[in-house]
Short mmCIF file of C-alpha atoms and ligand atoms in Angstrom, two decimals:
data_model
loop_
_atom_site.label_atom_id
_atom_site.label_comp_id
_atom_site.label_asym_id
_atom_site.label_seq_id
_atom_site.Cartn_x
_atom_site.Cartn_y
_atom_site.Cartn_z
CA UNK Y 1 53.97 -4.53 33.46
CA UNK Y 2 56.67 -4.03 36.04
CA UNK Y 3 56.31 -5.97 39.26
CA UNK Y 4 57.93 -3.30 41.40
CA UNK Y 5 54.74 -1.72 42.69
CA UNK Y 6 53.64 -5.06 44.14
CA UNK Y 7 56.81 -5.56 46.13
CA UNK Y 8 56.40 -2.20 47.91
CA UNK Y 9 53.49 -3.33 50.09
CA UNK Y 10 54.15 -7.04 50.07
CA UNK Y 11 54.64 -7.46 53.79
CA UNK Y 12 51.22 -5.89 54.37
CA UNK Y 13 49.62 -8.03 51.69
CA UNK Y 14 51.13 -11.22 52.99
CA UNK Y 15 50.40 -10.71 56.67
CA UNK Y 16 47.56 -8.17 56.91
CA UNK Y 17 49.76 -5.60 58.61
CA UNK Y 18 48.10 -2.17 58.87
CA UNK Y 19 48.90 1.24 60.35
CA UNK Y 20 46.82 3.10 62.94
CA UNK Y 21 46.81 6.89 63.26
CA UNK Y 22 47.62 7.76 66.87
CA UNK Y 23 45.67 11.02 66.60
CA UNK Y 24 42.28 9.80 65.33
CA UNK Y 25 42.44 6.01 65.17
CA UNK Y 26 42.04 5.69 61.42
CA UNK Y 27 43.61 2.52 60.04
CA UNK Y 28 45.59 2.64 56.80
CA UNK Y 29 45.81 -0.54 54.79
CA UNK Y 30 47.80 -1.62 52.89
CA UNK Y 31 49.80 1.57 52.43
CA UNK Y 32 52.17 2.71 55.12
CA UNK Y 33 51.33 6.42 55.23
CA UNK Y 34 52.85 9.49 56.83
CA UNK Y 35 49.72 11.63 56.46
CA UNK Y 36 46.30 10.65 57.80
CA UNK Y 37 43.46 10.46 55.29
CA UNK Y 38 40.84 11.13 57.93
CA UNK Y 39 42.16 13.76 60.36
CA UNK Y 40 44.70 15.24 57.99
CA UNK Y 41 47.57 15.08 60.48
CA UNK Y 42 50.80 15.65 58.54
CA UNK Y 43 52.93 14.04 59.52
CA UNK Y 44 50.78 11.72 61.58
CA UNK Y 45 52.12 9.18 64.03
CA UNK Y 46 51.21 5.68 62.88
CA UNK Y 47 51.64 2.44 64.78
CA UNK Y 48 51.66 -1.00 63.26
CA UNK Y 49 48.60 -3.14 63.95
CA UNK Y 50 47.61 -6.66 62.90
CA UNK Y 51 44.33 -7.20 61.07
CA UNK Y 52 42.17 -10.30 61.57
CA UNK Y 53 41.33 -12.64 58.70
CA UNK Y 54 37.61 -12.52 59.49
CA UNK Y 55 35.75 -9.41 58.44
CA UNK Y 56 32.25 -8.12 57.79
CA UNK Y 57 30.66 -7.27 54.45
CA UNK Y 58 29.57 -3.62 54.39
CA UNK Y 59 28.16 -3.72 50.89
CA UNK Y 60 28.69 -5.68 47.69
CA UNK Y 61 27.66 -6.27 44.08
CA UNK Y 62 27.80 -9.30 41.81
CA UNK Y 63 29.42 -8.34 38.53
CA UNK Y 64 28.42 -9.97 35.27
CA UNK Y 65 30.35 -7.82 32.80
CA UNK Y 66 34.10 -7.79 33.22
CA UNK Y 67 37.21 -8.08 31.05
CA UNK Y 68 37.84 -11.68 30.04
CA UNK Y 69 40.62 -12.17 32.60
CA UNK Y 70 37.87 -12.33 35.25
CA UNK Y 71 35.43 -15.18 35.72
CA UNK Y 72 31.82 -14.11 36.14
CA UNK Y 73 29.69 -13.81 38.12
CA UNK Y 74 32.31 -12.05 40.22
CA UNK Y 75 31.11 -10.71 43.56
CA UNK Y 76 33.10 -7.81 44.99
CA UNK Y 77 32.54 -6.30 48.41
CA UNK Y 78 33.62 -3.59 50.78
CA UNK Y 79 34.81 -5.41 53.88
CA UNK Y 80 35.71 -4.15 57.35
CA UNK Y 81 38.66 -6.11 58.74
CA UNK Y 82 38.94 -5.66 62.52
CA UNK Y 83 42.20 -5.63 64.42
CA UNK Y 84 43.28 -9.00 65.81
CA UNK Y 85 43.31 -7.79 69.43
CA UNK Y 86 39.75 -6.49 69.17
CA UNK Y 87 40.90 -2.94 69.90
CA UNK Y 88 40.54 0.16 67.76
CA UNK Y 89 38.89 0.50 64.39
CA UNK Y 90 38.74 -1.89 61.46
CA UNK Y 91 40.38 -1.26 58.09
CA UNK Y 92 37.89 -0.78 55.27
CA UNK Y 93 38.98 -2.54 52.09
CA UNK Y 94 37.73 -3.78 48.75
CA UNK Y 95 37.77 -7.51 48.36
CA UNK Y 96 37.03 -9.87 45.51
CA UNK Y 97 34.95 -12.83 46.62
CA UNK Y 98 35.79 -16.42 45.90
CA UNK Y 99 34.01 -19.73 46.55
CA UNK Y 100 30.64 -18.01 46.09
CA UNK Y 101 28.47 -16.83 43.22
CA UNK Y 102 27.08 -14.09 45.46
CA UNK Y 103 23.73 -15.68 46.30
CA UNK Y 104 24.78 -16.24 49.91
CA UNK Y 105 26.13 -12.72 50.44
CA UNK Y 106 24.44 -9.98 52.44
CA UNK Y 107 25.34 -6.80 54.25
CA UNK Y 108 26.70 -7.77 57.66
CA UNK Y 109 27.83 -11.24 56.63
CA UNK Y 110 31.13 -12.56 57.94
CA UNK Y 111 33.75 -13.46 55.35
CA UNK Y 112 37.20 -14.94 55.68
CA UNK Y 113 40.37 -13.78 53.93
CA UNK Y 114 42.01 -16.53 51.86
CA UNK Y 115 45.47 -16.24 50.37
CA UNK Y 116 45.47 -16.50 46.59
CA UNK Y 117 47.41 -15.74 43.47
CA UNK Y 118 45.51 -12.71 42.21
CA UNK Y 119 47.21 -12.17 38.86
CA UNK Y 120 50.65 -12.11 37.31
CA UNK Y 121 52.83 -9.06 36.77
CA UNK Y 122 54.97 -9.95 33.80
CA UNK Y 123 55.83 -13.57 34.64
CA UNK Y 124 55.71 -13.08 38.41
CA UNK Y 125 52.65 -14.15 40.35
CA UNK Y 126 51.16 -11.55 42.72
CA UNK Y 127 49.58 -13.06 45.84
CA UNK Y 128 47.16 -11.51 48.25
CA UNK Y 129 43.76 -12.14 49.81
CA UNK Y 130 40.33 -12.81 48.46
CA UNK Y 131 37.32 -13.27 50.69
CA UNK Y 132 35.11 -16.31 51.03
CA UNK Y 133 32.13 -17.24 53.17
CA UNK Y 134 33.25 -19.25 56.23
CA UNK Y 135 33.78 -22.89 55.20
CA UNK Y 136 31.09 -24.60 57.24
CA UNK Y 137 28.47 -22.30 55.80
CA UNK Y 138 29.78 -21.89 52.26
CA UNK Y 139 27.35 -22.75 49.54
CA UNK Y 140 27.91 -23.94 46.04
CA UNK Y 141 31.65 -24.54 46.24
CA UNK Y 142 33.38 -27.60 44.97
CA UNK Y 143 35.03 -28.63 48.17
CA UNK Y 144 37.26 -27.20 50.84
CA UNK Y 145 40.91 -26.51 50.41
CA UNK Y 146 41.09 -26.64 46.65
CA UNK Y 147 41.40 -22.88 46.43
CA UNK Y 148 44.04 -22.57 49.09
CA UNK Y 149 46.83 -23.42 46.71
CA UNK Y 150 45.81 -20.45 44.61
CA UNK Y 151 45.68 -20.04 40.88
CA UNK Y 152 42.15 -21.29 40.33
CA UNK Y 153 39.64 -19.09 38.67
CA UNK Y 154 40.29 -15.41 38.24
CA UNK Y 155 43.93 -14.50 38.39
CA UNK M 1 38.01 42.57 45.23
CA UNK M 2 35.94 40.28 43.14
CA UNK M 3 33.15 40.71 40.64
CA UNK M 4 30.42 38.39 39.39
CA UNK M 5 30.57 35.99 36.45
CA UNK M 6 27.69 35.47 34.00
CA UNK M 7 26.82 33.00 31.29
CA UNK M 8 26.90 34.76 27.92
CA UNK M 9 25.82 31.87 25.68
CA UNK M 10 25.98 28.17 24.96
CA UNK M 11 26.79 25.76 22.15
CA UNK M 12 25.26 22.29 22.26
CA UNK M 13 25.64 19.57 19.67
CA UNK M 14 23.77 16.31 19.27
CA UNK M 15 25.19 13.63 21.57
CA UNK M 16 25.34 10.09 20.28
CA UNK M 17 27.23 7.70 18.04
CA UNK M 18 29.23 10.17 16.00
CA UNK M 19 31.29 7.69 13.98
CA UNK M 20 31.60 10.10 11.05
CA UNK M 21 33.09 12.84 13.19
CA UNK M 22 36.58 13.15 14.59
CA UNK M 23 37.37 14.53 18.02
CA UNK M 24 38.29 17.84 16.35
CA UNK M 25 34.99 17.86 14.47
CA UNK M 26 33.09 17.67 17.76
CA UNK M 27 35.08 20.51 19.32
CA UNK M 28 34.68 22.65 16.22
CA UNK M 29 30.94 22.05 16.00
CA UNK M 30 30.38 22.99 19.65
CA UNK M 31 32.47 26.11 19.23
CA UNK M 32 30.57 27.17 16.09
CA UNK M 33 27.25 26.46 17.82
CA UNK M 34 28.36 28.79 20.62
CA UNK M 35 29.36 31.57 18.22
CA UNK M 36 26.02 31.09 16.50
CA UNK M 37 24.25 31.61 19.82
CA UNK M 38 26.20 34.61 21.06
CA UNK M 39 27.49 37.39 18.89
CA UNK M 40 31.03 37.51 20.25
CA UNK M 41 34.04 37.51 17.96
CA UNK M 42 36.86 35.04 18.49
CA UNK M 43 39.18 37.98 19.13
CA UNK M 44 37.13 38.88 22.20
CA UNK M 45 37.82 35.54 23.91
CA UNK M 46 40.56 36.18 26.45
CA UNK M 47 41.16 32.62 27.64
CA UNK M 48 39.69 29.14 27.56
CA UNK M 49 39.24 26.21 29.91
CA UNK M 50 38.98 22.87 28.19
CA UNK M 51 37.54 19.75 29.77
CA UNK M 52 38.47 16.31 28.50
CA UNK M 53 39.82 13.05 29.85
CA UNK M 54 41.04 12.52 26.29
CA UNK M 55 39.71 8.98 26.26
CA UNK M 56 40.39 8.82 22.52
CA UNK M 57 43.98 10.05 22.97
CA UNK M 58 43.52 12.80 20.38
CA UNK M 59 43.05 15.91 22.44
CA UNK M 60 45.74 16.38 25.04
CA UNK M 61 46.49 19.99 26.07
CA UNK M 62 44.98 23.33 25.18
CA UNK M 63 46.70 23.08 21.80
CA UNK M 64 43.94 20.65 20.79
CA UNK M 65 41.31 23.35 21.26
CA UNK M 66 43.47 25.93 19.50
CA UNK M 67 43.78 23.54 16.60
CA UNK M 68 40.06 22.78 16.43
CA UNK M 69 38.84 26.37 16.87
CA UNK M 70 41.61 28.56 15.55
CA UNK M 71 42.10 30.14 18.98
CA UNK M 72 45.87 30.28 18.79
CA UNK M 73 47.79 32.89 20.79
CA UNK M 74 45.19 32.38 23.53
CA UNK M 75 45.79 30.90 26.99
CA UNK M 76 43.95 27.55 27.06
CA UNK M 77 44.06 25.25 30.09
CA UNK M 78 43.08 21.60 30.00
CA UNK M 79 41.09 20.51 33.04
CA UNK M 80 41.00 16.85 34.09
CA UNK M 81 38.99 15.91 37.17
CA UNK M 82 37.31 12.56 36.52
CA UNK M 83 33.59 12.94 35.75
CA UNK M 84 33.66 16.44 37.26
CA UNK M 85 36.01 17.53 34.46
CA UNK M 86 33.50 19.66 32.54
CA UNK M 87 31.94 21.30 35.58
CA UNK M 88 35.36 22.06 37.04
CA UNK M 89 36.37 23.66 33.73
CA UNK M 90 33.33 25.95 34.12
CA UNK M 91 34.28 26.63 37.72
CA UNK M 92 37.81 27.65 36.73
CA UNK M 93 36.52 30.04 34.06
CA UNK M 94 34.14 31.54 36.62
CA UNK M 95 36.98 32.05 39.12
CA UNK M 96 39.07 33.73 36.43
CA UNK M 97 36.29 36.16 35.50
CA UNK M 98 35.51 36.82 39.16
CA UNK M 99 39.17 37.56 39.84
CA UNK M 100 39.21 40.31 37.23
CA UNK M 101 41.96 38.65 35.21
CA UNK M 102 39.70 37.60 32.35
CA UNK M 103 36.63 39.33 30.89
CA UNK M 104 35.46 36.65 28.49
CA UNK M 105 36.25 32.96 28.95
CA UNK M 106 35.40 30.06 26.68
CA UNK M 107 34.61 26.74 28.34
CA UNK M 108 34.61 23.80 26.00
CA UNK M 109 34.41 20.11 26.78
CA UNK M 110 34.53 17.08 24.53
CA UNK M 111 34.93 13.32 24.62
CA UNK M 112 35.10 10.71 21.92
CA UNK M 113 33.99 7.64 23.83
CA UNK M 114 33.09 5.28 21.03
CA UNK M 115 36.44 5.04 19.26
CA UNK M 116 37.78 2.76 21.97
CA UNK M 117 36.33 -0.56 23.04
CA UNK M 118 37.77 -0.26 26.53
CA UNK M 119 35.67 2.70 27.62
CA UNK M 120 34.74 2.80 31.25
CA UNK M 121 35.26 -0.88 31.91
CA UNK M 122 39.05 -0.51 31.76
CA UNK M 123 39.19 0.48 35.41
CA UNK M 124 38.36 -3.10 36.27
CA UNK M 125 41.57 -4.34 34.74
CA UNK M 126 43.70 -2.18 36.94
CA UNK M 127 46.21 -4.43 38.60
CA UNK M 128 45.80 -3.11 42.09
CA UNK M 129 45.95 -5.64 44.84
CA UNK M 130 43.63 -4.00 47.36
CA UNK M 131 42.34 -0.90 45.69
CA UNK M 132 39.89 -1.26 42.90
CA UNK M 133 41.00 -4.67 41.66
CA UNK M 134 38.09 -5.92 39.58
CA UNK M 135 35.92 -2.94 40.48
CA UNK M 136 34.09 -1.43 37.52
CA UNK M 137 32.08 1.77 37.50
CA UNK M 138 28.78 -0.16 37.78
CA UNK M 139 30.23 -1.93 40.82
CA UNK M 140 31.42 1.26 42.49
CA UNK M 141 27.96 2.83 42.19
CA UNK M 142 26.01 -0.42 42.53
CA UNK M 143 27.45 -0.95 45.99
CA UNK M 144 25.57 2.19 47.07
CA UNK M 145 22.37 0.62 45.77
CA UNK M 146 22.86 -2.58 47.75
CA UNK M 147 23.51 -0.73 50.98
CA UNK M 148 20.83 1.94 50.40
CA UNK M 149 18.20 -0.78 49.96
CA UNK M 150 19.46 -2.54 53.09
CA UNK M 151 19.72 0.57 55.24
CA UNK M 152 16.68 2.60 54.15
CA UNK M 153 14.31 0.06 52.64
CA UNK M 154 14.65 1.64 49.21
CA UNK M 155 13.17 -0.68 46.60
CA UNK M 156 14.63 -1.85 43.33
CA UNK M 157 11.56 -0.39 41.59
CA UNK M 158 12.20 3.05 43.08
CA UNK M 159 15.76 2.98 41.75
CA UNK M 160 14.41 2.08 38.31
CA UNK M 161 12.05 5.07 38.42
CA UNK M 162 15.07 7.36 37.98
CA UNK M 163 15.83 5.76 34.64
CA UNK M 164 12.17 5.81 33.60
CA UNK M 165 11.92 9.55 34.34
CA UNK M 166 15.17 10.45 32.60
CA UNK M 167 14.36 8.45 29.46
CA UNK M 168 10.97 10.18 29.36
CA UNK M 169 12.75 13.56 29.51
CA UNK M 170 15.38 12.47 27.00
CA UNK M 171 12.69 11.54 24.50
CA UNK M 172 11.74 15.24 24.46
CA UNK M 173 15.25 16.73 24.45
CA UNK M 174 16.68 17.38 20.99
CA UNK M 175 20.36 16.61 21.71
CA UNK M 176 19.85 13.35 23.64
CA UNK M 177 21.58 10.16 22.53
CA UNK M 178 18.67 7.85 23.37
CA UNK M 179 15.11 8.98 22.72
CA UNK M 180 13.11 5.93 23.74
CA UNK M 181 10.90 5.69 26.76
CA UNK M 182 11.05 2.73 29.11
CA UNK M 183 9.04 1.31 31.99
CA UNK M 184 10.07 0.07 35.41
CA UNK M 185 9.60 -3.47 34.07
CA UNK M 186 11.90 -2.71 31.13
CA UNK M 187 14.61 -1.58 33.54
CA UNK M 188 14.16 -4.59 35.82
CA UNK M 189 14.20 -7.06 32.94
CA UNK M 190 17.17 -5.54 31.08
CA UNK M 191 20.51 -7.37 31.09
CA UNK M 192 22.23 -7.73 34.46
CA UNK M 193 25.45 -5.71 34.54
CA UNK M 194 26.47 -5.54 38.17
CA UNK M 195 23.71 -6.86 40.37
CA UNK M 196 21.64 -5.01 41.54
CA UNK M 197 22.18 -2.72 38.50
CA UNK M 198 20.96 -3.64 35.02
CA UNK M 199 21.69 -2.23 31.58
CA UNK M 200 18.98 0.45 31.75
CA UNK M 201 20.38 1.64 35.06
CA UNK M 202 23.60 2.58 33.24
CA UNK M 203 24.35 5.56 31.02
CA UNK M 204 25.32 4.75 27.43
CA UNK M 205 28.71 5.23 25.78
CA UNK M 206 28.37 8.49 23.91
CA UNK M 207 30.37 10.97 21.82
CA UNK M 208 29.75 14.65 22.38
CA UNK M 209 30.96 18.17 22.97
CA UNK M 210 29.53 21.34 24.46
CA UNK M 211 30.61 24.92 25.05
CA UNK M 212 29.56 27.87 27.18
CA UNK M 213 30.88 31.41 27.35
CA UNK M 214 31.47 32.97 30.76
CA UNK M 215 32.00 36.70 31.13
CA UNK M 216 31.43 39.95 32.96
CA UNK M 217 28.09 41.58 33.74
CA UNK M 218 28.78 44.22 31.07
CA UNK M 219 29.24 41.54 28.41
CA UNK M 220 26.13 39.72 29.63
CA UNK M 221 24.06 42.87 29.29
CA UNK M 222 25.40 43.31 25.78
CA UNK M 223 25.08 39.74 24.53
CA UNK M 224 22.76 37.53 26.60
CA UNK M 225 18.94 37.54 26.30
CA UNK M 226 18.64 37.34 30.12
CA UNK M 227 21.14 37.92 32.87
CA UNK M 228 22.25 34.54 34.22
CA UNK M 229 24.75 34.82 37.02
CA UNK M 230 26.96 32.04 38.35
CA UNK M 231 25.97 32.47 41.97
CA UNK M 232 28.25 29.90 43.58
CA UNK M 233 30.60 27.01 42.90
CA UNK M 234 31.99 24.17 44.99
CA UNK M 235 34.50 21.37 44.55
CA UNK M 236 35.43 18.60 46.97
CA UNK M 237 36.87 15.09 47.34
CA UNK M 238 36.31 12.09 49.58
CA UNK M 239 37.20 8.40 49.82
CA UNK M 240 35.30 5.54 51.43
CA UNK M 241 38.50 4.13 52.88
CA UNK M 242 38.39 7.01 55.38
CA UNK M 243 35.86 4.89 57.25
CA UNK M 244 32.84 7.24 57.19
CA UNK M 245 29.77 5.00 56.90
CA UNK M 246 27.97 7.70 54.87
CA UNK M 247 30.43 6.93 52.06
CA UNK M 248 28.96 3.43 51.71
CA UNK M 249 25.60 4.81 50.58
CA UNK M 250 26.26 8.44 49.65
CA UNK M 251 28.88 10.84 48.42
CA UNK M 252 30.18 13.16 51.15
CA UNK M 253 32.09 14.94 48.35
CA UNK M 254 28.72 16.02 46.90
CA UNK M 255 27.55 17.19 50.32
CA UNK M 256 30.69 19.30 50.80
CA UNK M 257 30.78 20.67 47.25
CA UNK M 258 27.11 21.64 47.39
CA UNK M 259 27.48 23.20 50.84
CA UNK M 260 30.21 25.39 49.41
CA UNK M 261 28.13 26.32 46.36
CA UNK M 262 25.02 27.00 48.46
CA UNK M 263 26.95 29.14 50.91
CA UNK M 264 28.63 31.17 48.17
CA UNK M 265 25.32 31.68 46.34
CA UNK M 266 23.17 32.48 49.35
CA UNK M 267 20.69 29.85 48.16
CA UNK M 268 19.77 26.53 49.71
CA UNK M 269 18.35 23.32 48.30
CA UNK M 270 14.79 24.58 48.87
CA UNK M 271 15.47 27.42 46.40
CA UNK M 272 16.54 25.20 43.50
CA UNK M 273 13.91 25.01 40.74
CA UNK M 274 15.79 22.91 38.19
CA UNK M 275 18.87 20.69 38.42
CA UNK M 276 21.08 18.78 36.05
CA UNK M 277 22.73 16.15 38.25
CA UNK M 278 25.07 13.24 37.74
CA UNK M 279 23.07 10.13 36.89
CA UNK M 280 25.79 7.92 35.43
CA UNK M 281 23.69 5.20 37.08
CA UNK M 282 20.13 5.40 38.35
CA UNK M 283 21.25 4.95 41.95
CA UNK M 284 23.67 7.87 41.63
CA UNK M 285 20.82 10.30 41.02
CA UNK M 286 18.73 8.79 43.82
CA UNK M 287 21.41 9.32 46.48
CA UNK M 288 22.27 12.71 44.98
CA UNK M 289 18.76 14.01 45.81
CA UNK M 290 19.71 13.33 49.41
CA UNK M 291 23.29 14.64 49.19
CA UNK M 292 22.11 17.91 47.62
CA UNK M 293 19.39 18.28 50.26
CA UNK M 294 16.40 17.99 47.89
CA UNK M 295 14.97 15.46 50.36
CA UNK M 296 15.86 13.82 53.66
CA UNK M 297 18.54 11.14 53.82
CA UNK M 298 16.90 7.82 53.04
CA UNK M 299 13.96 9.42 51.19
CA UNK M 300 15.42 9.43 47.67
CA UNK M 301 13.39 6.43 46.53
CA UNK M 302 10.11 8.00 47.54
CA UNK M 303 11.22 11.38 46.14
CA UNK M 304 11.49 10.01 42.59
CA UNK M 305 8.62 7.54 42.81
CA UNK M 306 6.22 10.27 43.94
CA UNK M 307 7.12 12.48 40.97
CA UNK M 308 8.85 15.14 43.04
CA UNK M 309 11.77 15.20 40.55
CA UNK M 310 9.51 15.47 37.48
CA UNK M 311 9.33 18.55 35.24
CA UNK M 312 6.44 19.82 37.36
CA UNK M 313 7.81 18.46 40.65
CA UNK M 314 9.47 20.18 43.60
CA UNK M 315 12.80 20.23 41.75
CA UNK M 316 12.85 19.30 38.08
CA UNK M 317 15.84 16.95 37.94
CA UNK M 318 17.53 16.22 34.63
CA UNK M 319 15.07 17.72 32.12
CA UNK M 320 17.69 16.96 29.45
CA UNK M 321 17.33 13.24 30.08
CA UNK M 322 20.48 13.25 32.17
CA UNK M 323 23.45 11.07 31.48
CA UNK M 324 21.14 8.05 31.31
CA UNK M 325 19.37 9.21 28.14
CA UNK M 326 21.41 12.12 26.83
CA UNK M 327 24.72 10.32 27.24
CA UNK M 328 27.95 10.92 29.14
CA UNK M 329 30.86 12.12 26.98
CA UNK M 330 32.85 12.77 30.13
CA UNK M 331 34.68 16.04 29.38
CA UNK M 332 31.56 17.50 27.76
CA UNK M 333 29.06 16.37 30.38
CA UNK M 334 29.39 19.13 32.97
CA UNK M 335 29.67 21.83 30.31
CA UNK M 336 26.48 20.56 28.65
CA UNK M 337 24.69 20.54 32.02
CA UNK M 338 25.59 24.20 32.56
CA UNK M 339 24.40 24.97 29.01
CA UNK M 340 21.11 23.22 29.81
CA UNK M 341 20.58 25.08 33.07
CA UNK M 342 21.29 28.31 31.18
CA UNK M 343 18.67 27.35 28.56
CA UNK M 344 16.18 26.72 31.35
CA UNK M 345 16.92 30.07 33.00
CA UNK M 346 16.54 32.05 29.76
CA UNK M 347 13.37 30.14 28.86
CA UNK M 348 14.76 28.44 25.75
CA UNK M 349 14.57 24.79 26.83
CA UNK M 350 11.80 23.92 24.39
CA UNK M 351 9.74 20.82 25.19
CA UNK M 352 11.51 20.26 28.50
CA UNK M 353 11.17 23.86 29.72
CA UNK M 354 10.33 24.03 33.42
CA UNK M 355 7.92 26.78 34.48
CA UNK M 356 9.04 29.69 36.60
CA UNK M 357 12.71 28.82 37.04
CA UNK M 358 14.94 31.29 38.80
CA UNK M 359 17.63 29.13 40.38
CA UNK M 360 19.33 26.16 38.73
CA UNK M 361 21.96 23.73 39.97
CA UNK M 362 24.48 21.59 38.09
CA UNK M 363 26.28 18.65 39.68
CA UNK M 364 28.85 16.00 38.84
CA UNK M 365 30.34 13.19 40.88
CA UNK M 366 33.42 11.38 39.62
CA UNK M 367 35.30 8.31 40.68
CA UNK M 368 38.82 9.08 41.68
CA UNK M 369 41.90 7.13 42.55
CA UNK M 370 41.72 3.36 42.31
CA UNK M 371 37.93 3.38 42.52
CA UNK M 372 38.01 4.34 46.19
CA UNK M 373 37.82 8.12 45.95
CA UNK M 374 35.20 10.48 44.63
CA UNK M 375 35.29 14.06 43.42
CA UNK M 376 32.28 16.36 43.12
CA UNK M 377 31.69 19.75 41.55
CA UNK M 378 28.51 21.83 41.98
CA UNK M 379 27.64 25.10 40.23
CA UNK M 380 24.59 27.19 41.15
CA UNK M 381 23.17 29.62 38.57
CA UNK M 382 20.46 32.25 38.96
CA UNK M 383 18.44 34.47 36.66
CA UNK M 384 19.02 37.97 37.91
ZN1 ZN R 1 44.27 10.59 61.90
#
């Protein structure tokens, strides 16, 4: 598969850069849009905002049946990532969980974005974030830091 | 100036593992079942709307229907709209008849799900970085279950009751894929798929096809045993990334589509006697009670557990067994639901016939782009 689609939004993926609608406050992530998905402004005026790496689980499941390229159990969540400056609205995103089997997850729990190799496109690695429980509280992981270099587990 | 559209007849085939039959065989059988039900010649069919996702890659374009039915030199439009494909095909035929452009419209839907091992799980493999990466259908719907339990105190047992009810109905419905009954314990102890959802919370992988004929009042008076009018239709889309918290538990697309259908029909949720709704997963039906207005938001668990969705309940929901027992051949699903509501309204639903039905509702919800969006179609039918 071509890697081109992953290079389009790479700056957003790498640095959690998002775009806030100046009409209604909706935050687009990762796509840089010209139309607003909430208020319908077209074209809307968007301003760049920086998302925080700590977000809140809105809901989640723990998946047991997945294609073999995924390790199971694989928790996946909807996470609200607030803006770094504490202003405005959060971005609502899907996130795969890492460093947890899901037993320590709950609605409202804080999770932290960790940079990982997600998968490869052709022979090129594609990096972005997965979420993990905060380190001091994480349960059932095999030690801090190991995952930070990426490539472990599900790609 | 518009006129009304009526259901003239239906053609249902047995849903299930149809290994012996090709995609064309399914289409042909549904078409012949329709012609067996309603005495209309193929030369009277002005146009057709054809619902399929073409999962088996054998049925792209209206030419597939022409090939399977012999309806060449006829305008045939393929409709693709996720799991609302079949119901949207019906909606398009209704709009065409209402517009006066078409007097007699075939709607036919089909899906061969079991020829491919990928099936619905393939969405998980989508290589999207932030949108839908690793998100399967059971995950997309299961997330509503997690949050609904958290927010409203809905219990896991109440969610299972949806599957128990629909398997009970399916055991009495002749075209259903699965005809076994199950208990709450059976659901809770079945294999974990996407916690909190288990195997018996999920619809099976099923081959099937279905057809209905939509036409003018004059044709309905000539051909149908009872006058069944399509009173209103609605179609809408939503995405949870828009930030509306209701999208974490519910489907605003269903709320908007049903509002449109209710408004067009002049009926409200309190008028609906029987409904075929989208229960791809048990939780989907539970939140759909609330989205369609059959009960208050947050009350879906009690609604099913108290028997208010049973055949003799406030609204009989999924007398056919729903997708959970009957199966979910995607392009056929909505068409079959309309056929089933029609059977209910003309009093030919056999063992699952609901007493005294005058208004019926059909509903689908589909997962759209990158597992973030949803699309819903609702059709309201009435016996005139
Ligand atoms: Zn806006």
